[in-house]
GROMACS .gro file of C-alpha atoms in nm:
model
  228
    1UNK     CA    1   9.766   6.792   6.399
    2UNK     CA    2   9.637   7.013   6.106
    3UNK     CA    3   9.494   6.782   5.861
    4UNK     CA    4   9.220   7.043   5.856
    5UNK     CA    5   9.062   6.749   5.814
    6UNK     CA    6   9.006   6.919   5.581
    7UNK     CA    7   8.959   6.596   5.434
    8UNK     CA    8   8.743   6.480   5.093
    9UNK     CA    9   8.494   6.338   4.739
   10UNK     CA   10   8.333   6.533   4.456
   11UNK     CA   11   8.013   6.487   4.265
   12UNK     CA   12   8.143   6.812   4.103
   13UNK     CA   13   8.430   6.983   4.254
   14UNK     CA   14   8.338   7.327   4.132
   15UNK     CA   15   7.958   7.333   4.115
   16UNK     CA   16   7.842   7.151   4.420
   17UNK     CA   17   7.620   7.377   4.618
   18UNK     CA   18   7.768   7.242   4.966
   19UNK     CA   19   8.131   7.176   4.953
   20UNK     CA   20   8.279   7.031   5.272
   21UNK     CA   21   8.605   7.241   5.235
   22UNK     CA   22   8.694   7.525   5.015
   23UNK     CA   23   8.889   7.450   4.699
   24UNK     CA   24   9.173   7.663   4.565
   25UNK     CA   25   8.997   7.745   4.264
   26UNK     CA   26   8.899   8.100   4.169
   27UNK     CA   27   8.762   8.020   3.826
   28UNK     CA   28   8.785   7.714   3.599
   29UNK     CA   29   9.153   7.632   3.551
   30UNK     CA   30   9.269   7.924   3.761
   31UNK     CA   31   9.463   7.834   4.082
   32UNK     CA   32   9.513   8.137   4.320
   33UNK     CA   33   9.812   8.189   4.546
   34UNK     CA   34   9.762   8.016   4.904
   35UNK     CA   35   9.772   8.366   5.072
   36UNK     CA   36   9.508   8.512   4.839
   37UNK     CA   37   9.292   8.200   4.871
   38UNK     CA   38   9.293   8.232   5.256
   39UNK     CA   39   9.184   8.598   5.237
   40UNK     CA   40   8.929   8.514   4.977
   41UNK     CA   41   8.795   8.226   5.197
   42UNK     CA   42   8.781   8.445   5.507
   43UNK     CA   43   8.583   8.714   5.306
   44UNK     CA   44   8.349   8.441   5.188
   45UNK     CA   45   8.285   8.318   5.534
   46UNK     CA   46   8.213   8.665   5.654
   47UNK     CA   47   7.959   8.715   5.361
   48UNK     CA   48   7.797   8.389   5.461
   49UNK     CA   49   7.775   8.466   5.826
   50UNK     CA   50   7.595   8.801   5.735
   51UNK     CA   51   7.345   8.603   5.505
   52UNK     CA   52   7.269   8.285   5.700
   53UNK     CA   53   6.917   8.287   5.599
   54UNK     CA   54   6.959   8.329   5.244
   55UNK     CA   55   7.238   8.196   4.998
   56UNK     CA   56   7.215   8.259   4.638
   57UNK     CA   57   7.249   7.970   4.392
   58UNK     CA   58   7.607   8.103   4.279
   59UNK     CA   59   7.743   8.109   4.646
   60UNK     CA   60   7.913   7.799   4.788
   61UNK     CA   61   7.817   7.705   5.141
   62UNK     CA   62   8.159   7.610   5.286
   63UNK     CA   63   8.180   7.352   5.557
   64UNK     CA   64   8.523   7.291   5.707
   65UNK     CA   65   8.642   7.032   5.980
   66UNK     CA   66   8.954   7.125   6.173
   67UNK     CA   67   9.123   6.814   6.343
   68UNK     CA   68   9.419   6.787   6.583
   69UNK     CA   69   9.533   6.508   6.820
   70UNK     CA   70   9.576   6.795   7.090
   71UNK     CA   71   9.236   6.836   7.282
   72UNK     CA   72   9.355   7.153   7.440
   73UNK     CA   73   9.442   7.304   7.113
   74UNK     CA   74   9.095   7.198   6.966
   75UNK     CA   75   8.921   7.356   7.278
   76UNK     CA   76   9.097   7.689   7.202
   77UNK     CA   77   9.007   7.668   6.854
   78UNK     CA   78   8.656   7.617   6.928
   79UNK     CA   79   8.629   7.875   7.181
   80UNK     CA   80   8.773   8.139   6.942
   81UNK     CA   81   8.586   8.022   6.628
   82UNK     CA   82   8.433   8.322   6.458
   83UNK     CA   83   8.253   8.108   6.212
   84UNK     CA   84   8.076   7.825   6.403
   85UNK     CA   85   7.818   7.777   6.122
   86UNK     CA   86   8.091   7.680   5.880
   87UNK     CA   87   8.382   7.559   6.077
   88UNK     CA   88   8.392   7.276   6.321
   89UNK     CA   89   8.683   7.149   6.529
   90UNK     CA   90   8.728   6.783   6.663
   91UNK     CA   91   8.996   6.604   6.864
   92UNK     CA   92   9.123   6.321   6.636
   93UNK     CA   93   9.408   6.087   6.625
   94UNK     CA   94   9.410   6.047   6.239
   95UNK     CA   95   9.646   5.739   6.280
   96UNK     CA   96   9.372   5.528   6.494
   97UNK     CA   97   9.132   5.379   6.230
   98UNK     CA   98   8.861   5.346   6.482
   99UNK     CA   99   8.877   5.720   6.577
  100UNK     CA  100   8.856   5.801   6.199
  101UNK     CA  101   8.550   5.591   6.160
  102UNK     CA  102   8.389   5.735   6.455
  103UNK     CA  103   8.459   6.092   6.390
  104UNK     CA  104   8.472   6.149   6.007
  105UNK     CA  105   8.195   5.911   5.883
  106UNK     CA  106   7.916   6.073   6.090
  107UNK     CA  107   8.023   6.412   5.966
  108UNK     CA  108   8.037   6.333   5.623
  109UNK     CA  109   7.693   6.160   5.628
  110UNK     CA  110   7.546   6.477   5.750
  111UNK     CA  111   7.616   6.616   5.396
  112UNK     CA  112   7.542   6.287   5.201
  113UNK     CA  113   7.902   6.260   5.136
  114UNK     CA  114   8.155   5.959   5.156
  115UNK     CA  115   8.470   6.185   5.125
  116UNK     CA  116   8.581   6.541   5.136
  117UNK     CA  117   8.648   6.793   4.854
  118UNK     CA  118   8.991   6.900   4.965
  119UNK     CA  119   9.211   6.834   5.259
  120UNK     CA  120   9.498   7.041   5.399
  121UNK     CA  121   9.779   6.885   5.582
  122UNK     CA  122   9.996   7.167   5.716
  123UNK     CA  123  10.321   7.088   5.896
  124UNK     CA  124  10.194   6.744   5.988
  125UNK     CA  125  10.394   6.482   5.807
  126UNK     CA  126  10.722   6.511   6.018
  127UNK     CA  127  10.539   6.440   6.345
  128UNK     CA  128  10.358   6.142   6.211
  129UNK     CA  129  10.695   6.015   6.065
  130UNK     CA  130  10.882   6.053   6.364
  131UNK     CA  131  10.621   5.891   6.594
  132UNK     CA  132  10.515   5.618   6.360
  133UNK     CA  133  10.808   5.545   6.147
  134UNK     CA  134  10.829   5.522   5.762
  135UNK     CA  135  10.528   5.296   5.738
  136UNK     CA  136  10.325   5.522   5.957
  137UNK     CA  137  10.397   5.812   5.719
  138UNK     CA  138  10.301   5.597   5.403
  139UNK     CA  139   9.979   5.462   5.584
  140UNK     CA  140   9.898   5.834   5.656
  141UNK     CA  141   9.948   5.944   5.291
  142UNK     CA  142   9.735   5.673   5.177
  143UNK     CA  143   9.461   5.727   5.426
  144UNK     CA  144   9.427   6.103   5.371
  145UNK     CA  145   9.458   6.075   4.991
  146UNK     CA  146   9.161   5.826   5.011
  147UNK     CA  147   8.969   6.080   5.204
  148UNK     CA  148   8.982   6.354   4.942
  149UNK     CA  149   8.955   6.461   4.596
  150UNK     CA  150   9.234   6.717   4.625
  151UNK     CA  151   9.527   6.746   4.889
  152UNK     CA  152   9.736   7.051   4.980
  153UNK     CA  153  10.027   6.936   5.188
  154UNK     CA  154  10.324   7.111   5.335
  155UNK     CA  155  10.592   6.843   5.418
  156UNK     CA  156  10.872   6.950   5.667
  157UNK     CA  157  11.203   6.932   5.522
  158UNK     CA  158  11.482   6.687   5.658
  159UNK     CA  159  11.668   6.961   5.847
  160UNK     CA  160  11.326   7.021   6.064
  161UNK     CA  161  11.364   6.641   6.179
  162UNK     CA  162  11.712   6.711   6.303
  163UNK     CA  163  11.615   7.019   6.470
  164UNK     CA  164  11.329   6.848   6.639
  165UNK     CA  165  11.549   6.563   6.760
  166UNK     CA  166  11.818   6.822   6.884
  167UNK     CA  167  11.557   7.018   7.066
  168UNK     CA  168  11.427   6.705   7.246
  169UNK     CA  169  11.766   6.608   7.359
  170UNK     CA  170  11.817   6.961   7.501
  171UNK     CA  171  11.499   6.929   7.691
  172UNK     CA  172  11.620   6.603   7.827
  173UNK     CA  173  11.323   6.410   7.703
  174UNK     CA  174  11.308   6.069   7.545
  175UNK     CA  175  11.419   6.042   7.194
  176UNK     CA  176  11.171   5.989   6.898
  177UNK     CA  177  11.181   5.605   6.872
  178UNK     CA  178  11.193   5.597   6.495
  179UNK     CA  179  11.444   5.886   6.430
  180UNK     CA  180  11.758   5.663   6.369
  181UNK     CA  181  11.581   5.397   6.172
  182UNK     CA  182  11.397   5.608   5.923
  183UNK     CA  183  11.480   5.517   5.559
  184UNK     CA  184  11.271   5.790   5.410
  185UNK     CA  185  11.502   6.098   5.458
  186UNK     CA  186  11.711   6.364   5.285
  187UNK     CA  187  11.441   6.499   5.017
  188UNK     CA  188  11.127   6.389   5.195
  189UNK     CA  189  10.915   6.618   5.002
  190UNK     CA  190  11.018   6.452   4.687
  191UNK     CA  191  10.960   6.099   4.828
  192UNK     CA  192  10.620   6.197   4.962
  193UNK     CA  193  10.532   6.331   4.618
  194UNK     CA  194  10.639   6.025   4.439
  195UNK     CA  195  10.441   5.799   4.675
  196UNK     CA  196  10.125   6.016   4.633
  197UNK     CA  197  10.169   5.991   4.265
  198UNK     CA  198  10.269   5.622   4.228
  199UNK     CA  199  10.075   5.455   4.501
  200UNK     CA  200   9.778   5.687   4.584
  201UNK     CA  201   9.678   5.764   4.215
  202UNK     CA  202   9.721   6.139   4.270
  203UNK     CA  203   9.880   6.385   4.026
  204UNK     CA  204  10.065   6.700   4.120
  205UNK     CA  205   9.870   7.029   4.016
  206UNK     CA  206  10.103   7.280   4.123
  207UNK     CA  207  10.385   7.346   4.365
  208UNK     CA  208  10.330   7.679   4.531
  209UNK     CA  209  10.698   7.738   4.602
  210UNK     CA  210  10.842   7.759   4.960
  211UNK     CA  211  10.702   7.924   5.280
  212UNK     CA  212  10.907   8.139   5.503
  213UNK     CA  213  10.983   7.834   5.694
  214UNK     CA  214  11.140   7.669   5.365
  215UNK     CA  215  10.864   7.433   5.343
  216UNK     CA  216  10.709   7.365   4.994
  217UNK     CA  217  10.331   7.367   4.942
  218UNK     CA  218  10.208   7.095   4.722
  219UNK     CA  219   9.859   7.068   4.565
  220UNK     CA  220   9.754   6.711   4.442
  221UNK     CA  221   9.428   6.596   4.294
  222UNK     CA  222   9.286   6.250   4.211
  223UNK     CA  223   9.383   6.139   3.866
  224UNK     CA  224   9.028   6.063   3.779
  225UNK     CA  225   8.930   6.443   3.808
  226UNK     CA  226   8.946   6.639   3.494
  227UNK     CA  227   9.118   6.972   3.520
  228UNK     CA  228   8.928   7.230   3.324
   0.00000   0.00000   0.00000
């Protein structure tokens, strides 16, 4: 899965000399478009790679951790990693508490952190929902929101669930165990947003609209963080 883990805590979200993951902030109070942010982060990593022996006080040394349950995917990502000093990849089942403890805690401790600055969960929620049910989805949201100070999440809409189930039937494979019993359906993104706000003490900073896949990008932050 793509919780890049990108998962996260701040001592100061904008001024820390070493953020574990990049924030979507270009200047205090200015949130850039996600595509612009991706390009800016790539350029920043290129600059860091060219200046490994010296980093000026105003330059943030980004550290990103990418996680997925698919070991083959992680291996390919590691082999093609252009920024090994800044980006690490690990195989992780985010739904397994013991695995989270074994993987994430040691990584954070290397940077004297207890959580990440920002977590990216891209096209993840549906698969967790289908494989772990309603409670599994809520447990995931509660878990990941507790790992970060900011969360960028891309929930799949309900039509993607139906497409996934239909594709599985055509392949002659076993059905998703929880599909027919899910109570969280319809406007899934809205229900995820509501849970993050009411149960996870986060607030919606911005909706970045929909991707070409008709999936909304939602940015949340902990309610305790002041927005400049």
